PDB file of C-alpha atoms and ligand atoms in Angstrom:
ATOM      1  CA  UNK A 133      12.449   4.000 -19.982  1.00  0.00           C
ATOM      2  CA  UNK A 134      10.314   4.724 -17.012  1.00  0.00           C
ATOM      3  CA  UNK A 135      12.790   4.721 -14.219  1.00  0.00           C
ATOM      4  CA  UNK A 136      10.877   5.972 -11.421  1.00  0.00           C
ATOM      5  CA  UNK A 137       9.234   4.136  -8.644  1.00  0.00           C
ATOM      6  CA  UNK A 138       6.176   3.568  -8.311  1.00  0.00           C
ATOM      7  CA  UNK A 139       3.512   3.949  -5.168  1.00  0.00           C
ATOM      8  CA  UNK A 140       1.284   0.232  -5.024  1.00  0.00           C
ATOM      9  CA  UNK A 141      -0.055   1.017  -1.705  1.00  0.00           C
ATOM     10  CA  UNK A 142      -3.015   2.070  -2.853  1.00  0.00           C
ATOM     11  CA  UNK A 143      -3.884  -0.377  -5.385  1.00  0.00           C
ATOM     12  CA  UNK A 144      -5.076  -3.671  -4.899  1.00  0.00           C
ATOM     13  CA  UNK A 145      -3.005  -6.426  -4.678  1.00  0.00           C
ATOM     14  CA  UNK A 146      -3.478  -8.135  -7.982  1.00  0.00           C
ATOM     15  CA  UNK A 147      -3.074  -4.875 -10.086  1.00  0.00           C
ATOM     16  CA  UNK A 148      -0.493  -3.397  -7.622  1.00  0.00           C
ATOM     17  CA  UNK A 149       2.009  -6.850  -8.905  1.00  0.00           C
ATOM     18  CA  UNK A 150       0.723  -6.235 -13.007  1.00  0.00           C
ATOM     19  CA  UNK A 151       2.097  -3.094 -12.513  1.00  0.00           C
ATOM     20  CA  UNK A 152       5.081  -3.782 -10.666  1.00  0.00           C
ATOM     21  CA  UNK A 153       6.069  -6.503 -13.113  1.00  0.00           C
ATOM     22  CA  UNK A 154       5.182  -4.811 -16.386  1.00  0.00           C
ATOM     23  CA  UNK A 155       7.295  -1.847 -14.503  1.00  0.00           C
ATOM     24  CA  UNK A 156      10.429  -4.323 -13.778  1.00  0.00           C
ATOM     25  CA  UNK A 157      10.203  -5.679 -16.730  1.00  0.00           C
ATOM     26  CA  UNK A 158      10.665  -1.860 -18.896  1.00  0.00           C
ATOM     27  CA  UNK A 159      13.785  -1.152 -16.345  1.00  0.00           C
ATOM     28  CA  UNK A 160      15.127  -3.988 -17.114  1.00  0.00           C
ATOM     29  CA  UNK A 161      14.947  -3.993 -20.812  1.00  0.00           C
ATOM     30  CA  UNK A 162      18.237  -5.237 -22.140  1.00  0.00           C
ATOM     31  CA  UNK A 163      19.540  -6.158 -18.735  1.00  0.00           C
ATOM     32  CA  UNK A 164      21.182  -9.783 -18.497  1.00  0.00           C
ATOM     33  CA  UNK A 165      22.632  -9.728 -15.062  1.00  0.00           C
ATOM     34  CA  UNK A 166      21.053 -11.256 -11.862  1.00  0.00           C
ATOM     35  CA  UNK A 167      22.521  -8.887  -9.756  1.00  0.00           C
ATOM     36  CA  UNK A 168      21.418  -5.670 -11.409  1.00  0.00           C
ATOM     37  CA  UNK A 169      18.080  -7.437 -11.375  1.00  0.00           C
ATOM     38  CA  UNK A 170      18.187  -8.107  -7.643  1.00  0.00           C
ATOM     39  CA  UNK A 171      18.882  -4.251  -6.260  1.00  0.00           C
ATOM     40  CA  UNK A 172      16.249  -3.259  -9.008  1.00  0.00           C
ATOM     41  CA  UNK A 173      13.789  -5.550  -8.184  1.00  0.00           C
ATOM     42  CA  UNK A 174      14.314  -4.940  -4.188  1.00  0.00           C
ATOM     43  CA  UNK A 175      14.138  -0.864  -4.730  1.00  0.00           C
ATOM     44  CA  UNK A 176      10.625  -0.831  -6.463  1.00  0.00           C
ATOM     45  CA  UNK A 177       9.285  -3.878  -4.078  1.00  0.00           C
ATOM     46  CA  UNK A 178      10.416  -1.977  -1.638  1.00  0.00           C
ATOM     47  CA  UNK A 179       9.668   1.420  -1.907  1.00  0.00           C
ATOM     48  CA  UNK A 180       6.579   0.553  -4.002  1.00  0.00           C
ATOM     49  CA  UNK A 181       4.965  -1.363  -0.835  1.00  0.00           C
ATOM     50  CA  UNK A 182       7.266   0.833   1.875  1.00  0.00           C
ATOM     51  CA  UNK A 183       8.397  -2.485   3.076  1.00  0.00           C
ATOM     52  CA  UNK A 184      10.239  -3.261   6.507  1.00  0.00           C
ATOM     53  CA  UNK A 185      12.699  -5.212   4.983  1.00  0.00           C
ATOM     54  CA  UNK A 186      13.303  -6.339   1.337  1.00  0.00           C
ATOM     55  CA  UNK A 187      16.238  -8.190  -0.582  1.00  0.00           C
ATOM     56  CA  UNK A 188      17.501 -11.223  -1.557  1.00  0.00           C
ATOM     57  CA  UNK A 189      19.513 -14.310  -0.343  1.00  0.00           C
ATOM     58  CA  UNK A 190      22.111 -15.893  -2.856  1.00  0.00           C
ATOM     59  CA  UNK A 191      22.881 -19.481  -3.299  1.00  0.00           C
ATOM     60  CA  UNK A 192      26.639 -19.735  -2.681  1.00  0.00           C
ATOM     61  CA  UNK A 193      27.101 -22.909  -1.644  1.00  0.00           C
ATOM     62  CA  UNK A 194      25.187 -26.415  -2.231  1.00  0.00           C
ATOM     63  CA  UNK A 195      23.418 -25.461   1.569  1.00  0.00           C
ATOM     64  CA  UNK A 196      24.062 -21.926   2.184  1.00  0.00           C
ATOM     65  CA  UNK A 197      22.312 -18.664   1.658  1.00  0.00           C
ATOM     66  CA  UNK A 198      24.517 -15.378   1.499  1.00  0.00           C
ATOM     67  CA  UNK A 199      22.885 -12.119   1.584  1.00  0.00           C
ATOM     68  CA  UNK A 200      22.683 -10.305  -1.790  1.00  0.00           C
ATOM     69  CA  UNK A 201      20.636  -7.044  -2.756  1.00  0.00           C
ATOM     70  CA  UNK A 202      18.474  -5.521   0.047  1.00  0.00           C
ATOM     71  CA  UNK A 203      16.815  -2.328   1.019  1.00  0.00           C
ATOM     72  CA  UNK A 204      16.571  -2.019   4.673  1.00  0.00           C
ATOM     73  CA  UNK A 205      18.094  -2.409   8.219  1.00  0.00           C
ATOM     74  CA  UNK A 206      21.467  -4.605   8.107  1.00  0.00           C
ATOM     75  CA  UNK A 207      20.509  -8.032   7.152  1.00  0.00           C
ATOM     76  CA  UNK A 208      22.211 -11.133   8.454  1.00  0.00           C
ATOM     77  CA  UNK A 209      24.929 -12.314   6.287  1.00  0.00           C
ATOM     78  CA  UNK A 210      24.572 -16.072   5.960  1.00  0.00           C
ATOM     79  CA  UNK A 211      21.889 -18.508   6.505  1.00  0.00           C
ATOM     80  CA  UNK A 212      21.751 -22.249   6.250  1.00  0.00           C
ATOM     81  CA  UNK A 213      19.064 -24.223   4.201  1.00  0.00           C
ATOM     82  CA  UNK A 214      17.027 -25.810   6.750  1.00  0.00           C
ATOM     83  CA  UNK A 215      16.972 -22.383   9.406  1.00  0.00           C
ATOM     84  CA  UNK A 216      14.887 -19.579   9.382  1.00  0.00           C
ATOM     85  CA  UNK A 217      12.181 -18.711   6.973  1.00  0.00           C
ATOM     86  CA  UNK A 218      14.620 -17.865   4.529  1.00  0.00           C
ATOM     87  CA  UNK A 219      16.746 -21.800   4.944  1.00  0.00           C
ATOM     88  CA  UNK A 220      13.232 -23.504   5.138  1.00  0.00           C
ATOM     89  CA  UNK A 221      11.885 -21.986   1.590  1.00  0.00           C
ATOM     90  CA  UNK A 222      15.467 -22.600   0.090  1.00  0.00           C
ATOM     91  CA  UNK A 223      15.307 -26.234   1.370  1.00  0.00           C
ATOM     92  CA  UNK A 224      11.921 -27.248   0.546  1.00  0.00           C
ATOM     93  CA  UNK A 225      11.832 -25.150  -3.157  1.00  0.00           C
ATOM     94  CA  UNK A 226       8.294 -23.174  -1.634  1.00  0.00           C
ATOM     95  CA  UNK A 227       7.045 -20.153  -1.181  1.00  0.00           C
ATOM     96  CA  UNK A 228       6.731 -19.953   2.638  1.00  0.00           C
ATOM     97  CA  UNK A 229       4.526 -16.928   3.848  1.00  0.00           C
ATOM     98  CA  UNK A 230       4.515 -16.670   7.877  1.00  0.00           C
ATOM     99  CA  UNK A 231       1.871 -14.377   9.527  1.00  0.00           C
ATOM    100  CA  UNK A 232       3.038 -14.048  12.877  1.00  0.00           C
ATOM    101  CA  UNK A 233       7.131 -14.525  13.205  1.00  0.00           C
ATOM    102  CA  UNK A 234       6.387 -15.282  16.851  1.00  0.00           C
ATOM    103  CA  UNK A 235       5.152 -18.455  15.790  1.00  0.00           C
ATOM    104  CA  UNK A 236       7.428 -19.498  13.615  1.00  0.00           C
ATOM    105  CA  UNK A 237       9.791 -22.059  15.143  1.00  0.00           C
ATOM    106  CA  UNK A 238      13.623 -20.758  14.449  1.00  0.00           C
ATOM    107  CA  UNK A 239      12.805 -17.560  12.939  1.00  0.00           C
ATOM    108  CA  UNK A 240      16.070 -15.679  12.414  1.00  0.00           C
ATOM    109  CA  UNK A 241      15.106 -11.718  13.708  1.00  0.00           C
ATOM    110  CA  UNK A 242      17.329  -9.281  12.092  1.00  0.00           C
ATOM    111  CA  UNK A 243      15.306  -6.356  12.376  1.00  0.00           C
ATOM    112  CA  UNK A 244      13.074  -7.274  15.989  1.00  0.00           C
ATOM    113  CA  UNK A 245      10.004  -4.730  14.869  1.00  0.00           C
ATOM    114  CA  UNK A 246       9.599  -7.395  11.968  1.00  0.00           C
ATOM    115  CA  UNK A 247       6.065  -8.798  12.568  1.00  0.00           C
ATOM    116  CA  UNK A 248       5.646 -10.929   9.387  1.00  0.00           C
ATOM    117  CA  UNK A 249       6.950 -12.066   6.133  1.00  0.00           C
ATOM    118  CA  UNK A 250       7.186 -14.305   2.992  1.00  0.00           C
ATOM    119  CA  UNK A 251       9.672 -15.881   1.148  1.00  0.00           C
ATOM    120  CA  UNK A 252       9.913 -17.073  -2.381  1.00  0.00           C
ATOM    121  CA  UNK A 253      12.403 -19.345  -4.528  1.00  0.00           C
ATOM    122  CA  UNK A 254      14.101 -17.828  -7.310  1.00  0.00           C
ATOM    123  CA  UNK A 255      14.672 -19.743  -9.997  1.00  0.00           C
ATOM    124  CA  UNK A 256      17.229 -20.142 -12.696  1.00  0.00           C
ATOM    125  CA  UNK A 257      16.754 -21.259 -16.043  1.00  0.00           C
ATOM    126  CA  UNK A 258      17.243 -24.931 -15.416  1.00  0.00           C
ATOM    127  CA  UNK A 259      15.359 -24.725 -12.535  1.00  0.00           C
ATOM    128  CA  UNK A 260      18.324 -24.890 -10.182  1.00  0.00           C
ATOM    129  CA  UNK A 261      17.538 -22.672  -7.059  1.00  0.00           C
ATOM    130  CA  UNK A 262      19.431 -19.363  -7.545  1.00  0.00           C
ATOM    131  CA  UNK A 263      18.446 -17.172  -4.728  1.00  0.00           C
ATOM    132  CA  UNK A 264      15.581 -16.818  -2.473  1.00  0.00           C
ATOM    133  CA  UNK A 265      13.425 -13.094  -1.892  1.00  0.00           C
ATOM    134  CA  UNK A 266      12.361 -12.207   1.432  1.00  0.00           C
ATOM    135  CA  UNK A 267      10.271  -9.994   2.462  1.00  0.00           C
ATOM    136  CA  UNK A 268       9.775  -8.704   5.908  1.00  0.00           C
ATOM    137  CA  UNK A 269       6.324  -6.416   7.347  1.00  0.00           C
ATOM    138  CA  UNK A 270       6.125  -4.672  10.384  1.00  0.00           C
ATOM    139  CA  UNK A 271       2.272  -6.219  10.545  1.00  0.00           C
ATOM    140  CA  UNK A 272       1.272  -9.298  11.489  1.00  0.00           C
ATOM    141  CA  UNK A 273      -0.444 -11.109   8.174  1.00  0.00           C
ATOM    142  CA  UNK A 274       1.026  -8.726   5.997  1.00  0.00           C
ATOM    143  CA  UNK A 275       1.181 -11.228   3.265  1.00  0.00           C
ATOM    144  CA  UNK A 276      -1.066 -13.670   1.677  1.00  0.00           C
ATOM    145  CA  UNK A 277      -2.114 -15.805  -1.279  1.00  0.00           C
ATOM    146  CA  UNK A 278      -2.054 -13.159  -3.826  1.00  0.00           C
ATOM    147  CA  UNK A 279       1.624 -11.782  -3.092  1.00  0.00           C
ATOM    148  CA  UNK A 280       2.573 -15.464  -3.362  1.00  0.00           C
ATOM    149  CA  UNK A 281       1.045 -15.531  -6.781  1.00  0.00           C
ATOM    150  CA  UNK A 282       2.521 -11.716  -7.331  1.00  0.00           C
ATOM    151  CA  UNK A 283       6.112 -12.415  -6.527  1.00  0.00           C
ATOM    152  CA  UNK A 284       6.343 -15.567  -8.464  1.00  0.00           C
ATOM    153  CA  UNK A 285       5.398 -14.261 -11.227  1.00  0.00           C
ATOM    154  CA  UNK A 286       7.456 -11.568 -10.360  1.00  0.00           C
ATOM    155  CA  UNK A 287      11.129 -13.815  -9.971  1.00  0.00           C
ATOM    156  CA  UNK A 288      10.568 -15.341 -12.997  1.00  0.00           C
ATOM    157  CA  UNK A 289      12.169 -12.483 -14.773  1.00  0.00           C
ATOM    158  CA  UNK A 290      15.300 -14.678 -13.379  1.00  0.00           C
ATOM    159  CA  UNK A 291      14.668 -17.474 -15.310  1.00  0.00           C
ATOM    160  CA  UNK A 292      14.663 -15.353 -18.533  1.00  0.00           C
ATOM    161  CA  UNK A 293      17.799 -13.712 -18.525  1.00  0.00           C
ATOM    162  CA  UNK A 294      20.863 -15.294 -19.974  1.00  0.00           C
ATOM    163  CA  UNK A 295      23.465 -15.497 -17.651  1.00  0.00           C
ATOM    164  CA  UNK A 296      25.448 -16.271 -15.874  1.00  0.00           C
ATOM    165  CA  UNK A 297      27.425 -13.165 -14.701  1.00  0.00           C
ATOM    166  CA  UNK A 298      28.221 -14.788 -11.351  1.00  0.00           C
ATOM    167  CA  UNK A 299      29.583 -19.052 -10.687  1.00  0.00           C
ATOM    168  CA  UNK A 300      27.461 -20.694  -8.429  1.00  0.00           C
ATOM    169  CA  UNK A 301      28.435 -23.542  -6.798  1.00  0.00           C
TER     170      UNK A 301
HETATM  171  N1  SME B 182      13.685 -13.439   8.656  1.00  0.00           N
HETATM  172  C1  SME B 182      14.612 -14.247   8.002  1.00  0.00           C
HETATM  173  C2  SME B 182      16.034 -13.820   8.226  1.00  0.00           C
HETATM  174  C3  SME B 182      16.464 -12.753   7.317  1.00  0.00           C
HETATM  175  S1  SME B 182      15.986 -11.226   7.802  1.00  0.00           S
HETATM  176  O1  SME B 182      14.603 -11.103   8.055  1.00  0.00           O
HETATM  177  C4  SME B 182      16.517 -10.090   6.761  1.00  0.00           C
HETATM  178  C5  SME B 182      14.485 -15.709   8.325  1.00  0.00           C
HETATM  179  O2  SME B 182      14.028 -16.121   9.395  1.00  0.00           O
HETATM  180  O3  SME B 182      14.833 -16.477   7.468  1.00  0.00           O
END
């Protein structure tokens, strides 16, 4: 198993998230347990990239997102669906990518040199919405079309496994 992480920052975008995926993917051989798959998934995003900020948000209620699996600063714990970048891509089921957090009504600042980020819907099985990723840059437009594309190819890994180790609501 090739458990080491890799560097993407050189590569370009599209071949940096093949590699990170086919690289998951290996790690994660034989693993059946969203959790595991979170912290693994946030350690090579976010060393891979050398991210600001990079974990995911649990569903843990009908409306509310708890934080799960991160590398980073301290994260806020909970989150609403509606608030934030993190609520709004958990309430409307998208991929919400925000260049400039300055100009992004409600934006919840954990970490204040965070500049921009994006945020993508993890889906179960069934489609129900499991969790949300965010990831946060210290640049402004750090994050475009083909990380959208990248990381939801990426979270679909979630949709694969068995589970569940963990009752949602
Ligand atoms: N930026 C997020 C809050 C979570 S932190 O960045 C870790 C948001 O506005 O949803």
């Amino acid at each position: 198993m090739a458990e080491t992480t890799l560097d993407l920052r050189q590569l370009p975008k599209d071949r940096a998230y093949l590699e990170l995926t086919s690289h998951v993917e290996s790690v994660l051989d034989g693993i059946d347990d969203e959790i595991a798959g979170m912290a693994t998934i946030s350690a090579l995003l976010h060393h891979g990239f050398d991210h600001l900020w990079t974990g995911f948000y649990r569903v843990v209620q009908p409306s509310l997102l708890r934080v799960g699996p991160y590398q980073g600063t301290l994260g806020c714990l909970d989150i609403a669906f509606g608030r934030g970048v993190c609520g709004t891509a958990a309430a409307e089921r998208r991929t919400v990518i925000v260049t400039d957090v300055d100009a992004f009504p409600g934006h919840i600042t954990c970490d204040p040199r965070s500049r921009s980020e994006i945020v993508v819907p993890v889906l179960a099985g069934n489609g129900e919405l499991m969790a949300v990723l965010d990831i946060d840059s210290d640049c402004t437009g750090a994050f475009d079309d083909r990380d959208r594309a990248g990381l939801e190819r990426l979270v679909g890994w979630f949709a694969r496994i068995e589970r569940p180790s963990i009752r949602r609501v």
